[in-house]
Short mmCIF file of C-alpha atoms in Angstrom, two decimals:
data_model
loop_
_atom_site.label_atom_id
_atom_site.label_comp_id
_atom_site.label_asym_id
_atom_site.label_seq_id
_atom_site.Cartn_x
_atom_site.Cartn_y
_atom_site.Cartn_z
CA UNK A 1 -32.61 -61.82 31.79
CA UNK A 2 -34.07 -61.28 28.34
CA UNK A 3 -35.12 -57.78 29.40
CA UNK A 4 -31.55 -57.00 30.59
CA UNK A 5 -30.06 -58.16 27.33
CA UNK A 6 -32.56 -56.03 25.46
CA UNK A 7 -31.60 -53.03 27.57
CA UNK A 8 -27.94 -53.54 26.80
CA UNK A 9 -28.84 -53.89 23.11
CA UNK A 10 -30.60 -50.53 23.16
CA UNK A 11 -27.79 -48.85 25.09
CA UNK A 12 -25.04 -49.97 22.70
CA UNK A 13 -26.03 -47.69 19.75
CA UNK A 14 -26.28 -44.77 22.16
CA UNK A 15 -22.76 -45.46 23.45
CA UNK A 16 -21.41 -45.68 19.91
CA UNK A 17 -23.11 -42.37 19.04
CA UNK A 18 -21.48 -40.63 22.00
CA UNK A 19 -18.08 -42.08 21.19
CA UNK A 20 -18.48 -40.89 17.58
CA UNK A 21 -19.54 -37.44 18.72
CA UNK A 22 -16.58 -37.17 21.08
CA UNK A 23 -14.18 -38.27 18.32
CA UNK A 24 -15.68 -35.76 15.91
CA UNK A 25 -15.41 -32.98 18.51
CA UNK A 26 -11.80 -33.94 19.25
CA UNK A 27 -10.99 -33.88 15.53
CA UNK A 28 -12.71 -30.49 15.11
CA UNK A 29 -10.81 -29.08 18.10
CA UNK A 30 -7.50 -30.46 16.83
CA UNK A 31 -8.18 -28.94 13.42
CA UNK A 32 -8.75 -25.48 14.89
CA UNK A 33 -5.68 -25.80 17.13
CA UNK A 34 -3.59 -26.77 14.07
CA UNK A 35 -5.04 -23.91 12.03
CA UNK A 36 -4.31 -21.46 14.84
CA UNK A 37 -0.75 -22.79 15.16
CA UNK A 38 -0.18 -22.39 11.42
CA UNK A 39 -1.63 -18.89 11.49
CA UNK A 40 0.65 -17.89 14.36
CA UNK A 41 3.64 -19.40 12.59
CA UNK A 42 2.95 -17.44 9.40
CA UNK A 43 1.69 -14.31 11.21
CA UNK A 44 3.15 -14.30 14.72
CA UNK A 45 1.89 -10.75 15.19
CA UNK A 46 -1.77 -11.87 15.27
CA UNK A 47 -1.73 -12.13 19.07
CA UNK A 48 1.55 -10.51 20.08
CA UNK A 49 1.32 -7.22 18.14
CA UNK A 50 -1.46 -4.83 18.91
CA UNK A 51 -1.48 -1.27 17.66
CA UNK A 52 -1.21 0.38 21.07
CA UNK A 53 0.51 3.42 22.48
CA UNK A 54 2.52 1.19 24.82
CA UNK A 55 3.92 -0.93 21.96
CA UNK A 56 4.57 2.10 19.78
CA UNK A 57 6.43 4.01 22.49
CA UNK A 58 8.49 0.90 23.21
CA UNK A 59 9.46 0.67 19.51
CA UNK A 60 10.56 4.33 19.41
CA UNK A 61 12.44 3.94 22.71
CA UNK A 62 14.41 1.04 21.20
CA UNK A 63 15.09 3.15 18.09
CA UNK A 64 16.54 5.93 20.26
CA UNK A 65 18.62 3.45 22.25
CA UNK A 66 20.17 2.25 18.99
CA UNK A 67 20.81 5.89 18.03
CA UNK A 68 22.55 6.65 21.32
CA UNK A 69 24.47 3.39 21.02
CA UNK A 70 25.94 4.53 17.71
CA UNK A 71 24.20 1.90 15.55
CA UNK A 72 22.10 4.20 13.40
CA UNK A 73 21.53 7.83 12.53
CA UNK A 74 19.36 10.16 10.47
CA UNK A 75 18.26 13.77 10.16
CA UNK A 76 15.30 13.20 12.51
CA UNK A 77 17.12 11.28 15.26
CA UNK A 78 18.19 14.34 17.22
CA UNK A 79 14.66 15.79 17.19
CA UNK A 80 13.13 12.45 18.17
CA UNK A 81 15.61 11.24 20.76
CA UNK A 82 17.20 14.36 22.26
CA UNK A 83 15.51 17.68 21.51
CA UNK A 84 11.89 16.49 21.88
CA UNK A 85 10.89 18.26 18.66
CA UNK A 86 9.45 15.06 17.14
CA UNK A 87 6.73 13.83 19.49
CA UNK A 88 4.79 10.58 19.25
CA UNK A 89 1.00 11.05 19.18
CA UNK A 90 -0.78 7.78 18.37
CA UNK A 91 -0.54 4.43 16.65
CA UNK A 92 -2.25 4.40 13.25
CA UNK A 93 -1.87 0.72 12.35
CA UNK A 94 0.36 -2.35 12.29
CA UNK A 95 0.07 -4.53 9.20
CA UNK A 96 2.17 -7.55 8.18
CA UNK A 97 5.03 -6.30 10.36
CA UNK A 98 4.80 -2.70 9.11
CA UNK A 99 4.53 -0.01 11.79
CA UNK A 100 2.75 3.27 11.03
CA UNK A 101 2.67 5.95 13.73
CA UNK A 102 1.44 9.52 13.85
CA UNK A 103 3.71 12.18 15.36
CA UNK A 104 4.10 15.94 15.62
CA UNK A 105 7.30 17.39 14.17
CA UNK A 106 7.92 21.02 15.11
CA UNK A 107 4.18 21.66 15.06
CA UNK A 108 3.60 19.74 11.83
CA UNK A 109 1.64 16.44 11.76
CA UNK A 110 3.71 13.64 10.20
CA UNK A 111 3.61 9.86 9.85
CA UNK A 112 6.52 7.64 10.89
CA UNK A 113 6.79 4.37 8.96
CA UNK A 114 8.93 1.27 8.89
CA UNK A 115 8.46 -2.10 7.23
CA UNK A 116 9.83 -3.82 10.36
CA UNK A 117 9.92 -3.04 14.05
CA UNK A 118 13.61 -3.37 14.89
CA UNK A 119 16.70 -2.00 13.13
CA UNK A 120 18.48 -5.32 13.75
CA UNK A 121 15.82 -7.21 11.77
CA UNK A 122 17.11 -5.75 8.48
CA UNK A 123 19.96 -7.72 6.83
CA UNK A 124 23.13 -5.61 7.22
CA UNK A 125 25.31 -4.29 4.43
CA UNK A 126 27.88 -7.08 3.96
CA UNK A 127 31.04 -5.04 3.27
CA UNK A 128 30.22 -2.79 6.22
CA UNK A 129 30.26 -5.81 8.54
CA UNK A 130 33.59 -6.99 7.12
CA UNK A 131 35.19 -3.56 7.40
CA UNK A 132 35.19 -3.37 11.21
CA UNK A 133 38.75 -4.47 11.92
CA UNK A 134 41.31 -1.74 12.76
CA UNK A 135 43.20 -0.44 9.77
CA UNK A 136 40.84 -2.03 7.27
CA UNK A 137 40.60 -0.11 3.97
CA UNK A 138 37.41 1.84 3.38
CA UNK A 139 34.70 0.44 1.15
CA UNK A 140 35.27 1.74 -2.41
CA UNK A 141 32.59 4.19 -3.53
CA UNK A 142 32.10 2.31 -6.81
CA UNK A 143 31.41 -0.92 -4.92
CA UNK A 144 28.86 0.80 -2.70
CA UNK A 145 27.02 2.35 -5.64
CA UNK A 146 26.95 -1.02 -7.38
CA UNK A 147 25.34 -2.59 -4.30
CA UNK A 148 22.81 0.24 -4.04
CA UNK A 149 21.91 -0.11 -7.72
CA UNK A 150 21.48 -3.86 -7.19
CA UNK A 151 19.20 -3.34 -4.21
CA UNK A 152 17.09 -0.78 -6.09
CA UNK A 153 16.80 -3.17 -9.02
CA UNK A 154 15.73 -5.92 -6.64
CA UNK A 155 13.18 -3.60 -5.01
CA UNK A 156 11.76 -1.81 -8.05
CA UNK A 157 12.80 -4.04 -10.92
CA UNK A 158 14.51 -1.01 -12.50
CA UNK A 159 18.07 -0.15 -13.41
CA UNK A 160 18.78 3.43 -12.38
CA UNK A 161 21.80 5.55 -13.38
CA UNK A 162 24.23 6.43 -10.60
CA UNK A 163 23.37 10.13 -10.81
CA UNK A 164 19.79 9.39 -9.70
CA UNK A 165 20.87 7.73 -6.43
CA UNK A 166 21.31 11.03 -4.58
CA UNK A 167 18.12 10.87 -2.45
CA UNK A 168 18.90 7.29 -1.43
CA UNK A 169 22.54 7.34 -0.40
CA UNK A 170 24.89 9.45 1.79
CA UNK A 171 27.30 11.22 -0.54
CA UNK A 172 30.19 12.17 1.74
CA UNK A 173 32.45 10.25 4.05
CA UNK A 174 32.95 11.77 7.45
CA UNK A 175 31.90 11.41 11.10
CA UNK A 176 29.08 8.91 11.48
CA UNK A 177 29.45 7.67 7.92
CA UNK A 178 29.17 4.00 8.93
CA UNK A 179 25.91 4.74 10.76
CA UNK A 180 24.68 6.63 7.71
CA UNK A 181 25.46 3.65 5.47
CA UNK A 182 23.79 1.17 7.83
CA UNK A 183 20.68 3.37 8.14
CA UNK A 184 20.46 4.01 4.39
CA UNK A 185 20.77 0.28 3.73
CA UNK A 186 17.83 -0.51 6.04
CA UNK A 187 15.74 2.11 4.23
CA UNK A 188 16.70 0.80 0.79
CA UNK A 189 15.12 -2.53 1.72
CA UNK A 190 11.73 -0.84 2.02
CA UNK A 191 9.97 -0.49 -1.33
CA UNK A 192 7.71 2.35 -0.25
CA UNK A 193 10.63 4.42 1.00
CA UNK A 194 12.37 4.08 -2.37
CA UNK A 195 9.21 5.15 -4.21
CA UNK A 196 8.62 8.13 -1.92
CA UNK A 197 12.26 9.19 -2.27
CA UNK A 198 12.49 9.01 -6.06
CA UNK A 199 9.03 9.77 -7.47
CA UNK A 200 7.71 13.00 -5.88
CA UNK A 201 9.83 15.14 -8.24
CA UNK A 202 8.09 13.37 -11.11
CA UNK A 203 4.51 13.26 -9.85
CA UNK A 204 2.43 15.31 -7.41
CA UNK A 205 0.44 12.15 -6.62
CA UNK A 206 3.24 10.66 -4.46
CA UNK A 207 4.23 11.69 -0.92
CA UNK A 208 7.80 12.97 -0.44
CA UNK A 209 10.03 11.69 2.37
CA UNK A 210 10.62 14.44 4.95
CA UNK A 211 13.46 12.75 6.80
CA UNK A 212 14.45 9.57 8.60
CA UNK A 213 15.95 8.08 11.73
CA UNK A 214 17.49 4.65 11.27
CA UNK A 215 14.91 2.42 9.58
CA UNK A 216 11.98 4.79 10.23
CA UNK A 217 11.09 7.50 7.71
CA UNK A 218 8.65 10.40 7.96
CA UNK A 219 6.07 11.61 5.45
CA UNK A 220 3.40 14.27 5.57
CA UNK A 221 0.25 13.32 7.48
CA UNK A 222 -2.88 13.39 5.35
CA UNK A 223 -6.23 11.97 6.43
CA UNK A 224 -6.70 8.66 4.61
CA UNK A 225 -9.90 7.63 2.89
CA UNK A 226 -12.22 5.05 4.45
CA UNK A 227 -15.27 3.04 3.37
CA UNK A 228 -16.95 4.47 6.48
CA UNK A 229 -17.01 7.95 4.92
CA UNK A 230 -20.13 8.62 2.91
CA UNK A 231 -17.98 9.99 0.07
CA UNK A 232 -15.03 7.62 0.82
CA UNK A 233 -12.87 10.61 1.75
CA UNK A 234 -13.30 13.19 4.54
CA UNK A 235 -15.18 16.07 2.95
CA UNK A 236 -16.95 19.01 4.54
CA UNK A 237 -20.07 17.38 5.98
CA UNK A 238 -21.68 20.79 6.34
CA UNK A 239 -21.41 21.47 2.60
CA UNK A 240 -24.50 21.26 0.44
CA UNK A 241 -25.11 18.16 -1.66
CA UNK A 242 -24.11 20.18 -4.71
CA UNK A 243 -20.92 21.27 -2.91
CA UNK A 244 -20.03 17.68 -2.07
CA UNK A 245 -20.80 16.58 -5.62
CA UNK A 246 -18.46 19.29 -6.91
CA UNK A 247 -15.70 18.08 -4.57
CA UNK A 248 -16.21 14.48 -5.77
CA UNK A 249 -15.93 15.66 -9.39
CA UNK A 250 -12.59 17.33 -8.65
CA UNK A 251 -11.32 14.24 -6.82
CA UNK A 252 -12.43 11.93 -9.64
CA UNK A 253 -10.61 14.11 -12.19
CA UNK A 254 -7.49 13.97 -10.01
CA UNK A 255 -7.74 10.15 -9.93
CA UNK A 256 -7.79 10.22 -13.74
CA UNK A 257 -4.77 12.52 -13.73
CA UNK A 258 -2.94 10.11 -11.41
CA UNK A 259 -3.75 7.18 -13.72
CA UNK A 260 -2.32 9.13 -16.65
CA UNK A 261 0.85 10.01 -14.68
CA UNK A 262 1.45 6.44 -13.53
CA UNK A 263 0.88 5.07 -17.04
CA UNK A 264 3.15 7.41 -18.96
CA UNK A 265 5.36 9.71 -16.82
CA UNK A 266 7.96 7.15 -15.73
CA UNK A 267 10.32 4.94 -17.71
CA UNK A 268 7.89 2.04 -17.06
CA UNK A 269 4.20 1.89 -16.22
CA UNK A 270 3.51 1.87 -12.45
CA UNK A 271 0.90 -0.72 -11.43
CA UNK A 272 -1.29 -0.28 -8.35
CA UNK A 273 -2.22 -3.70 -6.98
CA UNK A 274 -4.08 -2.64 -3.83
CA UNK A 275 -6.66 0.02 -4.68
CA UNK A 276 -8.83 1.03 -1.73
CA UNK A 277 -9.75 4.37 -0.13
CA UNK A 278 -7.40 3.75 2.82
CA UNK A 279 -4.37 3.87 0.50
CA UNK A 280 -5.13 7.38 -0.79
CA UNK A 281 -5.61 10.84 0.69
CA UNK A 282 -6.91 14.14 -0.67
CA UNK A 283 -5.14 17.49 -0.35
CA UNK A 284 -7.08 20.71 0.16
CA UNK A 285 -6.94 21.40 -3.56
CA UNK A 286 -8.50 17.92 -4.16
CA UNK A 287 -5.26 16.39 -5.45
CA UNK A 288 -5.24 12.62 -4.93
CA UNK A 289 -2.07 11.34 -3.22
CA UNK A 290 -0.97 7.72 -2.87
CA UNK A 291 -0.07 7.39 0.82
CA UNK A 292 0.61 3.63 0.84
CA UNK A 293 2.74 2.25 -2.00
CA UNK A 294 3.65 -1.17 -0.60
CA UNK A 295 1.71 -2.85 -3.41
CA UNK A 296 2.85 -0.63 -6.29
CA UNK A 297 5.14 -2.15 -8.92
CA UNK A 298 6.84 -0.97 -12.08
CA UNK A 299 6.31 -3.06 -15.20
CA UNK A 300 9.46 -5.25 -14.94
CA UNK A 301 8.67 -6.21 -11.33
CA UNK A 302 4.99 -6.70 -12.19
CA UNK A 303 5.85 -9.17 -14.94
CA UNK A 304 8.12 -11.06 -12.56
CA UNK A 305 5.35 -11.29 -9.94
CA UNK A 306 2.62 -12.39 -12.36
CA UNK A 307 4.60 -15.05 -14.22
CA UNK A 308 3.82 -17.97 -11.90
CA UNK A 309 2.62 -21.57 -12.26
CA UNK A 310 -1.14 -22.00 -12.51
CA UNK A 311 -4.03 -24.40 -13.13
CA UNK A 312 -6.61 -21.68 -13.80
CA UNK A 313 -7.05 -17.91 -14.15
CA UNK A 314 -7.79 -17.54 -10.43
CA UNK A 315 -4.19 -18.57 -9.70
CA UNK A 316 -3.01 -15.55 -11.69
CA UNK A 317 -4.71 -12.88 -9.56
CA UNK A 318 -2.27 -10.88 -7.45
CA UNK A 319 -4.57 -8.69 -5.34
CA UNK A 320 -5.96 -6.15 -7.88
CA UNK A 321 -3.51 -7.09 -10.65
CA UNK A 322 -4.75 -9.94 -12.86
CA UNK A 323 -3.17 -12.16 -15.48
CA UNK A 324 -4.44 -15.20 -17.40
CA UNK A 325 -3.38 -18.82 -17.15
CA UNK A 326 -1.98 -20.47 -20.27
CA UNK A 327 -3.21 -24.04 -19.73
CA UNK A 328 -0.89 -25.36 -22.43
CA UNK A 329 2.11 -24.72 -20.19
CA UNK A 330 0.31 -24.08 -16.86
CA UNK A 331 1.93 -20.67 -16.59
CA UNK A 332 0.43 -17.24 -15.87
CA UNK A 333 1.06 -14.64 -18.54
CA UNK A 334 3.53 -11.92 -17.60
CA UNK A 335 1.24 -9.25 -19.08
CA UNK A 336 -1.36 -7.75 -16.74
CA UNK A 337 -4.83 -8.02 -18.33
CA UNK A 338 -6.56 -5.34 -16.26
CA UNK A 339 -5.23 -1.87 -15.41
CA UNK A 340 -5.21 0.91 -12.84
CA UNK A 341 -8.16 2.79 -14.37
CA UNK A 342 -10.31 -0.33 -14.44
CA UNK A 343 -9.71 -1.06 -10.75
CA UNK A 344 -10.23 2.58 -9.69
CA UNK A 345 -13.52 2.66 -11.58
CA UNK A 346 -14.57 -0.57 -9.91
CA UNK A 347 -13.51 0.24 -6.34
CA UNK A 348 -13.82 4.04 -6.16
CA UNK A 349 -15.97 5.47 -8.95
CA UNK A 350 -18.77 2.89 -8.64
CA UNK A 351 -19.40 4.14 -5.09
CA UNK A 352 -19.94 7.67 -6.39
CA UNK A 353 -21.64 7.21 -9.72
CA UNK A 354 -23.32 3.78 -9.75
CA UNK A 355 -25.09 3.82 -6.39
CA UNK A 356 -28.40 5.27 -5.31
CA UNK A 357 -26.54 8.49 -4.41
CA UNK A 358 -28.18 11.37 -6.28
CA UNK A 359 -27.24 15.00 -6.58
CA UNK A 360 -30.24 17.18 -7.45
CA UNK A 361 -27.85 19.58 -9.18
CA UNK A 362 -26.90 17.05 -11.86
CA UNK A 363 -29.23 16.44 -14.77
CA UNK A 364 -30.71 12.90 -15.04
CA UNK A 365 -29.15 12.50 -18.49
CA UNK A 366 -25.64 13.27 -17.18
CA UNK A 367 -26.15 10.94 -14.21
CA UNK A 368 -27.07 8.13 -16.59
CA UNK A 369 -24.10 8.80 -18.88
CA UNK A 370 -21.70 8.78 -15.92
CA UNK A 371 -23.16 5.55 -14.57
CA UNK A 372 -22.82 3.88 -17.97
CA UNK A 373 -19.27 5.18 -18.46
CA UNK A 374 -18.17 3.91 -15.04
CA UNK A 375 -19.68 0.50 -15.81
CA UNK A 376 -17.85 0.43 -19.14
CA UNK A 377 -14.65 1.54 -17.42
CA UNK A 378 -14.86 -1.17 -14.74
CA UNK A 379 -15.25 -3.86 -17.44
CA UNK A 380 -13.56 -2.47 -20.57
CA UNK A 381 -13.75 -4.65 -23.65
CA UNK A 382 -15.68 -7.45 -21.91
CA UNK A 383 -14.21 -10.86 -21.11
CA UNK A 384 -12.35 -11.25 -24.40
CA UNK A 385 -11.69 -7.63 -25.36
CA UNK A 386 -8.55 -5.55 -25.15
CA UNK A 387 -8.79 -3.84 -21.73
CA UNK A 388 -5.91 -1.41 -22.36
CA UNK A 389 -7.28 -0.17 -25.70
CA UNK A 390 -10.84 0.10 -24.36
CA UNK A 391 -9.65 1.99 -21.26
CA UNK A 392 -8.01 4.65 -23.42
CA UNK A 393 -11.37 5.42 -24.98
CA UNK A 394 -13.35 5.39 -21.73
CA UNK A 395 -10.69 7.51 -19.99
CA UNK A 396 -11.45 10.47 -22.26
CA UNK A 397 -15.20 9.85 -22.04
CA UNK A 398 -15.06 9.94 -18.23
CA UNK A 399 -12.90 13.04 -18.27
CA UNK A 400 -15.36 14.86 -20.54
CA UNK A 401 -18.38 13.80 -18.45
CA UNK A 402 -16.74 14.87 -15.18
CA UNK A 403 -15.86 18.26 -16.64
CA UNK A 404 -19.45 18.58 -17.84
CA UNK A 405 -20.62 17.69 -14.33
CA UNK A 406 -18.42 20.43 -12.86
CA UNK A 407 -19.77 22.94 -15.36
CA UNK A 408 -23.36 22.10 -14.40
CA UNK A 409 -22.58 22.37 -10.68
CA UNK A 410 -20.74 25.67 -11.10
CA UNK A 411 -23.68 26.99 -13.13
CA UNK A 412 -25.97 26.31 -10.17
CA UNK A 413 -23.90 28.65 -8.00
CA UNK A 414 -24.19 31.58 -10.38
#
């Protein structure tokens, strides 16, 4: 009997251990199930949306059904839905609801984009919905322009004069005018579309819109950069190391030109808050072009985004755009403390000029000066310095060094 009691005494801790282990496993499993449920609630596309040809063709088929049903219109609808002149080729990516597809338009490669999949998912233009009854008076032009200006201000944070609304709004009433208004309104709710419609005349570093159909708009196809490319962007792999270094010098100078344009060519500074190779492309003449502007903001909108509650500086970081937390009022400052040049130096130039990559055509002294300048650019003024003032100085230093690099490389060819 004593032996049996002893056996039960030894077995009891083992049973408690197993019960504890099972409870812990159940809690761990429940935690992952809850996390997955929350993820799917916030991002329902995680499992349901895959960037496939089947999904992409289905999206374009629905777009054409809405066109034939008289819900939407656009200059590209006929070519896409009837004439077969705009042909789907492949899915490029889906991201946070945005759909980006490659197509061929009359022999020209283009990209079709929309912030959302379905035309019906965009909030409609209110007065257009109310003006459906027979005999209802038309919507006054002044009222429409006021609503457009309000939507642009909401999107960009800017107040634009009426005479600058031309690229965004159908000017004439006539057949299909309601469909034109509904389509234009869906496009106005997409920040990137507004940028690409208004800015190309002001800067060669922005893609122009080629046309639209409903809520989808087309831009020129350019091969995007990628961290998988040795030089971040697709360059001629057969070129000599000196040839590739020369191309990188041209591209780096174009990045500096873009920074200068975005800082001073518009009524407000344009902030880039998502700097990575995938968001830029390079033309044949080495011009850098911003091909994804979803995270670009003019100064008024930037200040609105940054000015949030905080308990520390880390709460004031909006992707690549940083502010500082004022602990006296627990509020992020509205002023951005870093800048476009600083982030480009950190995320693009470091890869070229601060790595083990060497070009035998560049003198060791120039390599060292470039490496030091890029380091200074990525951290201008130090933790307590004035980043904007320091960047102005390093901008011209980098420009001079890159021009000197080009001169050395060109001298090698002669």
